[in-house]
Amino acid sequence: MLAQGSAAGIGIYLPLVLLIVLAAAFGIFSVLLGPLVGPSRYNRAKTAAYECGIEPSPQPVAGAGRMPVAYYVTAMLFILFDIEMVFLFPYAVAADALGLWGLGAVALFIATFFIADFYVWRRGGLDWN
């Protein structure tokens, strides 16, 4: 009786196992079929590393190889907004249970966040020059 129950328990995983086998077969099939049906004529341009239209060189181009700091500041601000949302979603779910204390904590959190945003805005961190 125990063997029959364990066999039925394993049967519920059959769709998952079939999906994993199908995904692996598709991946292997794609990797093996690619070179057979793909183009086989190569030239210097196709085998060179892609450098956004710039000729690849072993040394960085003087002055042109630097990324503007504004991109990094924007990325960091985006991460901060994401973190803010991660902290605000649980409050939105449990706002009734947290009551007035939870409202005060979230208000303090948002006020601190907006003070930091105001500081960044006044320092010109949001300006694109």
PDB file of C-alpha atoms in Angstrom:
ATOM      1  CA  MET A   1       0.000   0.000   0.000  1.00  0.00           C
ATOM      2  CA  LEU A   2       2.835   2.393   0.803  1.00  0.00           C
ATOM      3  CA  ALA A   3       4.505   1.745  -2.553  1.00  0.00           C
ATOM      4  CA  GLN A   4       1.311   2.610  -4.412  1.00  0.00           C
ATOM      5  CA  GLY A   5       0.908   5.895  -2.493  1.00  0.00           C
ATOM      6  CA  SER A   6       4.514   6.949  -3.137  1.00  0.00           C
ATOM      7  CA  ALA A   7       4.151   6.190  -6.843  1.00  0.00           C
ATOM      8  CA  ALA A   8       1.082   8.435  -6.991  1.00  0.00           C
ATOM      9  CA  GLY A   9       3.016  11.137  -5.144  1.00  0.00           C
ATOM     10  CA  ILE A  10       5.808  11.029  -7.715  1.00  0.00           C
ATOM     11  CA  GLY A  11       3.281  11.221 -10.551  1.00  0.00           C
ATOM     12  CA  ILE A  12       2.363  14.790  -9.663  1.00  0.00           C
ATOM     13  CA  TYR A  13       5.895  15.866 -10.639  1.00  0.00           C
ATOM     14  CA  LEU A  14       5.625  14.342 -14.125  1.00  0.00           C
ATOM     15  CA  PRO A  15       4.555  17.620 -15.836  1.00  0.00           C
ATOM     16  CA  LEU A  16       7.478  19.449 -14.218  1.00  0.00           C
ATOM     17  CA  VAL A  17       9.964  16.788 -15.285  1.00  0.00           C
ATOM     18  CA  LEU A  18       8.563  16.822 -18.826  1.00  0.00           C
ATOM     19  CA  LEU A  19       8.859  20.613 -18.954  1.00  0.00           C
ATOM     20  CA  ILE A  20      12.498  20.479 -17.812  1.00  0.00           C
ATOM     21  CA  VAL A  21      13.280  17.773 -20.392  1.00  0.00           C
ATOM     22  CA  LEU A  22      11.540  19.782 -23.124  1.00  0.00           C
ATOM     23  CA  ALA A  23      13.456  22.957 -22.183  1.00  0.00           C
ATOM     24  CA  ALA A  24      16.789  21.113 -22.164  1.00  0.00           C
ATOM     25  CA  ALA A  25      16.011  19.461 -25.500  1.00  0.00           C
ATOM     26  CA  PHE A  26      15.098  22.825 -27.044  1.00  0.00           C
ATOM     27  CA  GLY A  27      18.335  24.387 -25.770  1.00  0.00           C
ATOM     28  CA  ILE A  28      20.504  21.554 -27.051  1.00  0.00           C
ATOM     29  CA  PHE A  29      18.636  21.484 -30.372  1.00  0.00           C
ATOM     30  CA  SER A  30      19.112  25.253 -30.822  1.00  0.00           C
ATOM     31  CA  VAL A  31      22.827  25.129 -30.049  1.00  0.00           C
ATOM     32  CA  LEU A  32      23.433  22.212 -32.411  1.00  0.00           C
ATOM     33  CA  LEU A  33      21.256  23.545 -35.240  1.00  0.00           C
ATOM     34  CA  GLY A  34      22.654  27.100 -35.204  1.00  0.00           C
ATOM     35  CA  PRO A  35      25.962  26.410 -36.960  1.00  0.00           C
ATOM     36  CA  LEU A  36      24.253  24.194 -39.526  1.00  0.00           C
ATOM     37  CA  VAL A  37      21.731  26.755 -40.752  1.00  0.00           C
ATOM     38  CA  GLY A  38      23.649  29.957 -39.990  1.00  0.00           C
ATOM     39  CA  PRO A  39      25.906  31.862 -42.374  1.00  0.00           C
ATOM     40  CA  SER A  40      29.348  30.380 -42.839  1.00  0.00           C
ATOM     41  CA  ARG A  41      31.093  33.277 -44.610  1.00  0.00           C
ATOM     42  CA  TYR A  42      33.177  35.254 -42.153  1.00  0.00           C
ATOM     43  CA  ASN A  43      35.198  38.390 -42.700  1.00  0.00           C
ATOM     44  CA  ARG A  44      37.248  40.714 -40.501  1.00  0.00           C
ATOM     45  CA  ALA A  45      34.260  42.868 -39.544  1.00  0.00           C
ATOM     46  CA  LYS A  46      32.141  39.907 -38.444  1.00  0.00           C
ATOM     47  CA  THR A  47      34.833  38.405 -36.248  1.00  0.00           C
ATOM     48  CA  ALA A  48      35.887  41.695 -34.606  1.00  0.00           C
ATOM     49  CA  ALA A  49      34.659  42.637 -31.147  1.00  0.00           C
ATOM     50  CA  TYR A  50      31.690  44.993 -31.198  1.00  0.00           C
ATOM     51  CA  GLU A  51      32.669  48.366 -29.731  1.00  0.00           C
ATOM     52  CA  CYS A  52      29.643  50.556 -30.565  1.00  0.00           C
ATOM     53  CA  GLY A  53      31.064  51.525 -33.950  1.00  0.00           C
ATOM     54  CA  ILE A  54      34.501  52.425 -32.598  1.00  0.00           C
ATOM     55  CA  GLU A  55      37.502  50.520 -33.875  1.00  0.00           C
ATOM     56  CA  PRO A  56      38.640  48.230 -31.056  1.00  0.00           C
ATOM     57  CA  SER A  57      42.038  49.082 -29.634  1.00  0.00           C
ATOM     58  CA  PRO A  58      44.063  47.656 -26.757  1.00  0.00           C
ATOM     59  CA  GLN A  59      44.305  51.098 -25.107  1.00  0.00           C
ATOM     60  CA  PRO A  60      41.338  53.321 -24.205  1.00  0.00           C
ATOM     61  CA  VAL A  61      40.820  56.351 -26.415  1.00  0.00           C
ATOM     62  CA  ALA A  62      42.011  59.450 -24.539  1.00  0.00           C
ATOM     63  CA  GLY A  63      39.066  61.581 -23.439  1.00  0.00           C
ATOM     64  CA  ALA A  64      36.407  59.639 -25.330  1.00  0.00           C
ATOM     65  CA  GLY A  65      36.526  56.495 -23.210  1.00  0.00           C
ATOM     66  CA  ARG A  66      35.033  58.031 -20.065  1.00  0.00           C
ATOM     67  CA  MET A  67      31.389  57.660 -19.150  1.00  0.00           C
ATOM     68  CA  PRO A  68      29.660  60.808 -17.875  1.00  0.00           C
ATOM     69  CA  VAL A  69      28.973  60.759 -14.138  1.00  0.00           C
ATOM     70  CA  ALA A  70      25.346  61.779 -14.762  1.00  0.00           C
ATOM     71  CA  TYR A  71      24.588  58.232 -15.940  1.00  0.00           C
ATOM     72  CA  TYR A  72      25.832  56.781 -12.668  1.00  0.00           C
ATOM     73  CA  VAL A  73      23.903  59.335 -10.607  1.00  0.00           C
ATOM     74  CA  THR A  74      20.730  58.506 -12.526  1.00  0.00           C
ATOM     75  CA  ALA A  75      21.293  54.793 -11.977  1.00  0.00           C
ATOM     76  CA  MET A  76      21.838  55.304  -8.245  1.00  0.00           C
ATOM     77  CA  LEU A  77      18.693  57.443  -7.959  1.00  0.00           C
ATOM     78  CA  PHE A  78      16.728  54.750  -9.794  1.00  0.00           C
ATOM     79  CA  ILE A  79      18.001  52.165  -7.295  1.00  0.00           C
ATOM     80  CA  LEU A  80      16.998  54.448  -4.408  1.00  0.00           C
ATOM     81  CA  PHE A  81      13.471  54.794  -5.788  1.00  0.00           C
ATOM     82  CA  ASP A  82      13.280  51.020  -6.177  1.00  0.00           C
ATOM     83  CA  ILE A  83      14.376  50.534  -2.577  1.00  0.00           C
ATOM     84  CA  GLU A  84      11.792  53.066  -1.443  1.00  0.00           C
ATOM     85  CA  MET A  85       9.066  51.108  -3.211  1.00  0.00           C
ATOM     86  CA  VAL A  86      10.281  47.849  -1.676  1.00  0.00           C
ATOM     87  CA  PHE A  87       9.864  49.390   1.777  1.00  0.00           C
ATOM     88  CA  LEU A  88       6.508  51.021   1.016  1.00  0.00           C
ATOM     89  CA  PHE A  89       4.747  47.970  -0.456  1.00  0.00           C
ATOM     90  CA  PRO A  90       4.623  46.033   2.831  1.00  0.00           C
ATOM     91  CA  TYR A  91       3.186  49.099   4.562  1.00  0.00           C
ATOM     92  CA  ALA A  92       0.522  49.369   1.874  1.00  0.00           C
ATOM     93  CA  VAL A  93      -0.465  45.758   2.509  1.00  0.00           C
ATOM     94  CA  ALA A  94      -0.567  46.011   6.317  1.00  0.00           C
ATOM     95  CA  ALA A  95      -1.565  49.662   6.795  1.00  0.00           C
ATOM     96  CA  ASP A  96      -4.646  48.782   8.864  1.00  0.00           C
ATOM     97  CA  ALA A  97      -2.731  46.504  11.229  1.00  0.00           C
ATOM     98  CA  LEU A  98       0.081  49.014  11.818  1.00  0.00           C
ATOM     99  CA  GLY A  99      -2.234  51.833  12.778  1.00  0.00           C
ATOM    100  CA  LEU A 100      -1.032  55.302  13.718  1.00  0.00           C
ATOM    101  CA  TRP A 101       2.468  54.139  14.694  1.00  0.00           C
ATOM    102  CA  GLY A 102       2.980  52.648  11.208  1.00  0.00           C
ATOM    103  CA  LEU A 103       1.716  55.845   9.592  1.00  0.00           C
ATOM    104  CA  GLY A 104       4.230  57.883  11.588  1.00  0.00           C
ATOM    105  CA  ALA A 105       7.095  55.563  10.695  1.00  0.00           C
ATOM    106  CA  VAL A 106       6.249  55.700   6.997  1.00  0.00           C
ATOM    107  CA  ALA A 107       5.825  59.487   7.136  1.00  0.00           C
ATOM    108  CA  LEU A 108       9.296  59.792   8.731  1.00  0.00           C
ATOM    109  CA  PHE A 109      10.753  57.475   6.069  1.00  0.00           C
ATOM    110  CA  ILE A 110       9.176  59.438   3.208  1.00  0.00           C
ATOM    111  CA  ALA A 111      10.218  62.773   4.745  1.00  0.00           C
ATOM    112  CA  THR A 112      13.822  61.576   5.027  1.00  0.00           C
ATOM    113  CA  PHE A 113      13.726  60.353   1.455  1.00  0.00           C
ATOM    114  CA  PHE A 114      12.306  63.636   0.143  1.00  0.00           C
ATOM    115  CA  ILE A 115      14.904  65.657   2.067  1.00  0.00           C
ATOM    116  CA  ALA A 116      17.602  63.618   0.321  1.00  0.00           C
ATOM    117  CA  ASP A 117      15.862  64.087  -3.046  1.00  0.00           C
ATOM    118  CA  PHE A 118      15.596  67.841  -2.454  1.00  0.00           C
ATOM    119  CA  TYR A 119      19.318  67.934  -1.613  1.00  0.00           C
ATOM    120  CA  VAL A 120      20.215  66.096  -4.832  1.00  0.00           C
ATOM    121  CA  TRP A 121      17.926  68.378  -6.845  1.00  0.00           C
ATOM    122  CA  ARG A 122      19.426  71.571  -5.346  1.00  0.00           C
ATOM    123  CA  ARG A 123      22.973  70.298  -5.962  1.00  0.00           C
ATOM    124  CA  GLY A 124      22.118  69.770  -9.653  1.00  0.00           C
ATOM    125  CA  GLY A 125      22.166  65.990  -9.626  1.00  0.00           C
ATOM    126  CA  LEU A 126      19.007  65.808 -11.752  1.00  0.00           C
ATOM    127  CA  ASP A 127      20.184  68.318 -14.413  1.00  0.00           C
ATOM    128  CA  TRP A 128      21.323  66.980 -17.769  1.00  0.00           C
ATOM    129  CA  ASN A 129      24.009  69.270 -19.168  1.00  0.00           C
TER     130      ASN A 129
END
